[in-house]
C-alpha positions as CSV (number, residue, x, y, z in Angstrom):
1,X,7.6,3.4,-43.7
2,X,9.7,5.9,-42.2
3,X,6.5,7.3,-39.7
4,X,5.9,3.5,-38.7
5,X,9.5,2.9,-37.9
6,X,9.4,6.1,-35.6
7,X,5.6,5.0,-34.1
8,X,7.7,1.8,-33.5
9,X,10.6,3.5,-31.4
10,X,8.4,5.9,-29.5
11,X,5.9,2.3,-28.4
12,X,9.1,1.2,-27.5
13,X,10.4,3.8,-25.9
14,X,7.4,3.7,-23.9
15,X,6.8,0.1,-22.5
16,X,10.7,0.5,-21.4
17,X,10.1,3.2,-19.0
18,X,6.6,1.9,-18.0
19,X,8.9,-1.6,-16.8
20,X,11.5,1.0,-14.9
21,X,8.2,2.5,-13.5
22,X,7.1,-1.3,-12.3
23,X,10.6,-2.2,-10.7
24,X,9.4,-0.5,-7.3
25,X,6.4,-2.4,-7.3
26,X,7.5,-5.6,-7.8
27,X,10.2,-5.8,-5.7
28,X,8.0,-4.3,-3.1
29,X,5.8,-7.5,-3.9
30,X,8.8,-9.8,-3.8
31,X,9.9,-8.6,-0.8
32,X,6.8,-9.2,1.2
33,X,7.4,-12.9,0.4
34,X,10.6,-13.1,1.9
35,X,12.1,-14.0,5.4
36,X,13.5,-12.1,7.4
37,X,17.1,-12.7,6.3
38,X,16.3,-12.8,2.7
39,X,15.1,-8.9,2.9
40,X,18.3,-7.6,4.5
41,X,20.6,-10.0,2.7
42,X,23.4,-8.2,0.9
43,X,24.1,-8.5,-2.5
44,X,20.7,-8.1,-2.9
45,X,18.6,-11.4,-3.8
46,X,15.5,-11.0,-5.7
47,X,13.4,-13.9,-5.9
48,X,12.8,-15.9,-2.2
49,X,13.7,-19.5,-1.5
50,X,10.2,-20.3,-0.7
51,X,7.7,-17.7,-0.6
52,X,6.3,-16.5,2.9
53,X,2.4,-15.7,2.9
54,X,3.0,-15.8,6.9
55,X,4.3,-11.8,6.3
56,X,0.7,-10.7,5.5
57,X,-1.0,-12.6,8.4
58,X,1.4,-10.9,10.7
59,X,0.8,-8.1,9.4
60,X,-2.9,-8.3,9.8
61,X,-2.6,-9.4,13.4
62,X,-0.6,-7.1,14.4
63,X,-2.9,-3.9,13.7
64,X,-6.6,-4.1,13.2
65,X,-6.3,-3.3,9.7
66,X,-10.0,-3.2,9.2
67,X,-10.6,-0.2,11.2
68,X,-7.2,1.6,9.2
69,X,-9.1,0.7,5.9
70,X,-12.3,2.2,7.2
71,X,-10.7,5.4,8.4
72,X,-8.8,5.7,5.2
73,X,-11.7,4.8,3.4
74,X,-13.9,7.8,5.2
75,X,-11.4,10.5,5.4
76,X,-10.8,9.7,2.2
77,X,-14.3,9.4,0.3
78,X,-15.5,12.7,2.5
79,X,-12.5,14.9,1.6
80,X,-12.9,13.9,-2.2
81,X,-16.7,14.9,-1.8
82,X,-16.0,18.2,0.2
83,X,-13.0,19.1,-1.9
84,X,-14.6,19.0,-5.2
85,X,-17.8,21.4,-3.9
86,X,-16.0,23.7,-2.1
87,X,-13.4,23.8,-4.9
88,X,-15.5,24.0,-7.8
89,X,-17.7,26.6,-6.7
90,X,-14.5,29.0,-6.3
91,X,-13.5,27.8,-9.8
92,X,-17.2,28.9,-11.3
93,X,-16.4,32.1,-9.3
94,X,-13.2,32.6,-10.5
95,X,-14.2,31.7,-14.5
96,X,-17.3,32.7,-14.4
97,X,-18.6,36.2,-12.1
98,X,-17.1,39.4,-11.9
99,X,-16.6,40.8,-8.4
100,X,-14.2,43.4,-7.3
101,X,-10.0,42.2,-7.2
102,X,-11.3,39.0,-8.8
103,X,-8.0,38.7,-10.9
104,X,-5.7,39.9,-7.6
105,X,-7.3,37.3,-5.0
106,X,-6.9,34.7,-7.9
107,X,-3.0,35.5,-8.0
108,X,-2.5,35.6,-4.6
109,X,-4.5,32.5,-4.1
110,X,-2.0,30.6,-6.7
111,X,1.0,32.5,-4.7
112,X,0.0,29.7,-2.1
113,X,1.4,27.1,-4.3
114,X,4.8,28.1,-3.8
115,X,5.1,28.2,-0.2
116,X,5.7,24.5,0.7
117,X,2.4,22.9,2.7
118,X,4.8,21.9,6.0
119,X,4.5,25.8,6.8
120,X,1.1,25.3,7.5
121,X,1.3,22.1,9.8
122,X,1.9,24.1,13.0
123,X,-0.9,26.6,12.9
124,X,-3.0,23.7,11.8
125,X,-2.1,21.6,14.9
126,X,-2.9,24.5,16.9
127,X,-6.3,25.1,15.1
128,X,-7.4,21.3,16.2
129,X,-6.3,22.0,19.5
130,X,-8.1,24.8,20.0
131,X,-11.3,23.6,18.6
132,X,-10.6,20.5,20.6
133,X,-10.8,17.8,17.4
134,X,-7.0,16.1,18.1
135,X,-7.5,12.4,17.8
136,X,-10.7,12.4,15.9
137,X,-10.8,11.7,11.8
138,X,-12.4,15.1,11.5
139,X,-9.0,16.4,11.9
140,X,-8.0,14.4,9.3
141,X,-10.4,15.9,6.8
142,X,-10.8,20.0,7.2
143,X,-7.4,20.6,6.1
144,X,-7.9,19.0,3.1
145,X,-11.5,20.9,1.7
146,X,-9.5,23.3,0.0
147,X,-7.2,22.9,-2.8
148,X,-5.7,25.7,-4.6
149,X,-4.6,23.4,-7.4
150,X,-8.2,22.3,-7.7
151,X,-9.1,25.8,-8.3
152,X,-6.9,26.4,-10.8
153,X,-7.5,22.7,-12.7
154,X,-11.4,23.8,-12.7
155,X,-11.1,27.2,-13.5
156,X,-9.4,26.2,-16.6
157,X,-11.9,24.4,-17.0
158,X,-14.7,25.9,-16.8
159,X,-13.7,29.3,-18.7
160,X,-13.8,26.3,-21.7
161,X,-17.9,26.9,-21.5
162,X,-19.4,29.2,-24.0
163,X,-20.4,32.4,-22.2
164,X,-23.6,32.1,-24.3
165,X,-25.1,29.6,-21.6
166,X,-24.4,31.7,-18.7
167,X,-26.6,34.6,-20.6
168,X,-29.3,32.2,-22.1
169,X,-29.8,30.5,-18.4
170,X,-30.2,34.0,-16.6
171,X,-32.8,34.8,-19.4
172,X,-34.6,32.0,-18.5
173,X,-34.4,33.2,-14.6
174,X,-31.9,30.3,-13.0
175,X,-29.9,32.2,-10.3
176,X,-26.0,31.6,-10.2
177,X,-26.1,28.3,-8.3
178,X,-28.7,26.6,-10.2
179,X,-26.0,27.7,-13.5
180,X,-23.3,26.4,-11.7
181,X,-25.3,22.7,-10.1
182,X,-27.0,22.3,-13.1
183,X,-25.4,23.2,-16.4
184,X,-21.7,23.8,-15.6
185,X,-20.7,20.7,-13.4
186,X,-22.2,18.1,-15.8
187,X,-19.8,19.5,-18.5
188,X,-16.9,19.4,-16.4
189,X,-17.1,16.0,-15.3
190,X,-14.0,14.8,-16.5
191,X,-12.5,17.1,-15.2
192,X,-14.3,16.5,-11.7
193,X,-13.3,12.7,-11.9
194,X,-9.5,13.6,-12.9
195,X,-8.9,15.9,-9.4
196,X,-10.8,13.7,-7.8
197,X,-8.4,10.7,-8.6
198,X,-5.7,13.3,-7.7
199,X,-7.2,13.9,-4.2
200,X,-8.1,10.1,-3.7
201,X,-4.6,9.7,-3.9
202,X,-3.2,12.5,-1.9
203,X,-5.4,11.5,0.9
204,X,-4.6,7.9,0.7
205,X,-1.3,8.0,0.9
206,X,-1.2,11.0,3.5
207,X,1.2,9.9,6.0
208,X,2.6,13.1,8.2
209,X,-0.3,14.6,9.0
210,X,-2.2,12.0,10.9
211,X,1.1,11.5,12.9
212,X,0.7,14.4,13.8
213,X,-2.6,15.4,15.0
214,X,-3.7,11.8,16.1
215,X,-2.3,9.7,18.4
216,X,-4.5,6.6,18.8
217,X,-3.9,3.7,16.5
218,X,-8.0,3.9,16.1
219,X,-8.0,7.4,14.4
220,X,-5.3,6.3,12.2
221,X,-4.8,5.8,8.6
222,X,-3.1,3.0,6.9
223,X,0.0,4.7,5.6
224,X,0.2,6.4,9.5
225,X,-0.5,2.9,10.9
226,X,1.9,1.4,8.9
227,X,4.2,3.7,9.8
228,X,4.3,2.0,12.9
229,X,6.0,-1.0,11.8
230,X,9.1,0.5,11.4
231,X,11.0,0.1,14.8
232,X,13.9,1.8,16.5
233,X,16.1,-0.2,16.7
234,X,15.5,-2.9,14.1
235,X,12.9,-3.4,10.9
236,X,11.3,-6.3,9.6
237,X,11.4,-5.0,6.2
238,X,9.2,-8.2,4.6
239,X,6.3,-7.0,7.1
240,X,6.4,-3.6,5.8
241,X,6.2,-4.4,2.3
242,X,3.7,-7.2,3.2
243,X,1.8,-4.1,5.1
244,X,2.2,-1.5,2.0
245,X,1.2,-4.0,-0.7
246,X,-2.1,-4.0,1.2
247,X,-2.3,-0.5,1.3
248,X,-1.7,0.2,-2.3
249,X,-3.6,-2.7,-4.2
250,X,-6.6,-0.4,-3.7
251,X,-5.0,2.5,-5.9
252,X,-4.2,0.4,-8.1
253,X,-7.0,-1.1,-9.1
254,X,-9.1,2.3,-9.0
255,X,-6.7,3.8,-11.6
256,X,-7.1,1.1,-13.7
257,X,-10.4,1.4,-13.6
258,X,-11.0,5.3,-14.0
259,X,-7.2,5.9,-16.1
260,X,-9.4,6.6,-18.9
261,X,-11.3,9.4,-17.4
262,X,-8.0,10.7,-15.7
263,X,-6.0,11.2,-19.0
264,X,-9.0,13.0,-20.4
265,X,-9.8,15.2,-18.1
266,X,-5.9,16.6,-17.5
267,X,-5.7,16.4,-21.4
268,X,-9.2,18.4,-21.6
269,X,-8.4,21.2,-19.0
270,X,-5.4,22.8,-21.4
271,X,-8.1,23.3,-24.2
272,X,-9.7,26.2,-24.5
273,X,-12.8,26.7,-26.5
């Protein structure tokens, strides 16, 4: 009785902060259906008179938000494909071969966690110039392939494996690649899928870097372009929620989709067979 009254309070406990965790959203939702006067009103007002659809076809019109979606959808789907190569084949370095300093480069890799990422803006900004890739969605995407985080998550990971596999493939003669494409990917997949969410949603929702290195509306992204339709001098606040409920429905509906594999592939990483 006692362990179903406290399964109770924690359920509880639970849906309560999951509805704090909404409140954003749906007034986000309910403010892209207002006017004008309703968004700026103050004391607040939550619900509209009459709901305004009109804020998403302005919206629309006003940028050609099928060429943000395709950029977003392309920087996006590339840096989640280069990112998890290039960062899972320093993992299996990392968990699985010896090489000289292996455990000092691996600390001073993680030491880049701590320094804040706006440090690296400016010599990135001077690297596209110099290579000549400003305004381009390249630019977007190279400083992205890395992720030390990514390292780490798969590293955990993959020092999981049984060492007996390593041993058992090189008897059978599969060099180090064919170890790593062929037997340890496959059982890291959760994993894979997990920082892969994680990157889907760093890059989609990647707003000061595109600002920076591109200036044509064209090589933008949709929380860049979006960015747009806050003005100087005055804001049409029901547009830019009309504009970000657009951008986010995507995400949303992905998680839903793959929140399974997420939650097992964080929960997965912290065990260690």
């Amino acid at each position: 009785m006692k362990e179903n009254k406290v399964k109770f309070l924690f359920h509880a406990a639970l849906v309560i902060f999951a509805l704090i965790m909404l409140i954003p959203f749906v007034w986000m939702f309910l403010t892209s259906i207002k006017t004008y006067e309703e968004a700026i009103r103050i004391p607040l007002q939550m619900f509209p008179k009459e709901i305004q659809w009109v804020n998403y076809e302005i919206v629309y019109n006003k940028f050609s938000f099928l060429t943000l979606y395709w950029n977003t959808i392309v920087v996006t789907l590339v840096t989640i494909a280069g990112q998890l190569f290039i960062v899972s084949l320093a993992a299996y370095a990392f968990a699985r071969l010896e090489f000289p300093l292996k455990n000092i480069l691996f600390i001073g890799m993680l030491g880049l966690m701590m320094v804040p990422g706006q440090i690296f803006l400016i010599p990135q900004f001077r690297l596209m110039v110099q290579l000549k890739l400003t305004n381009t969605l390249t630019a977007l995407v190279l400083p992205s392939l890395f992720s030390v985080f990514g390292v780490f998550l798969l590293r955990q990971a993959f020092q999981t494996i049984p060492k007996d596999l390593d041993e058992a493939a090189r008897m059978d003669g599969c060099s180090y690649f064919r170890i790593y494409w062929q037997i340890m990917l496959p059982l890291v997949t959760l994993n894979l899928v997990a920082l892969g969410i994680m990157t889907m949603l760093s890059t989609w929702k990647n707003l000061m870097w595109p600002i920076i290195v591109n200036r044509s509306i064209e090589k933008m992204t949709l929380s860049a372009g979006l960015a747009m339709l806050i003005g100087e001098h005055t804001t049409y606040y029901e547009q830019v929620m009309a504009g970000a409920v657009i951008s986010v429905l995507p995400m949303i509906i992905i998680f839903m989709i793959f929140q399974k594999q997420f939650v097992e592939g964080i929960a997965k990483t912290g065990v260690k067979g």
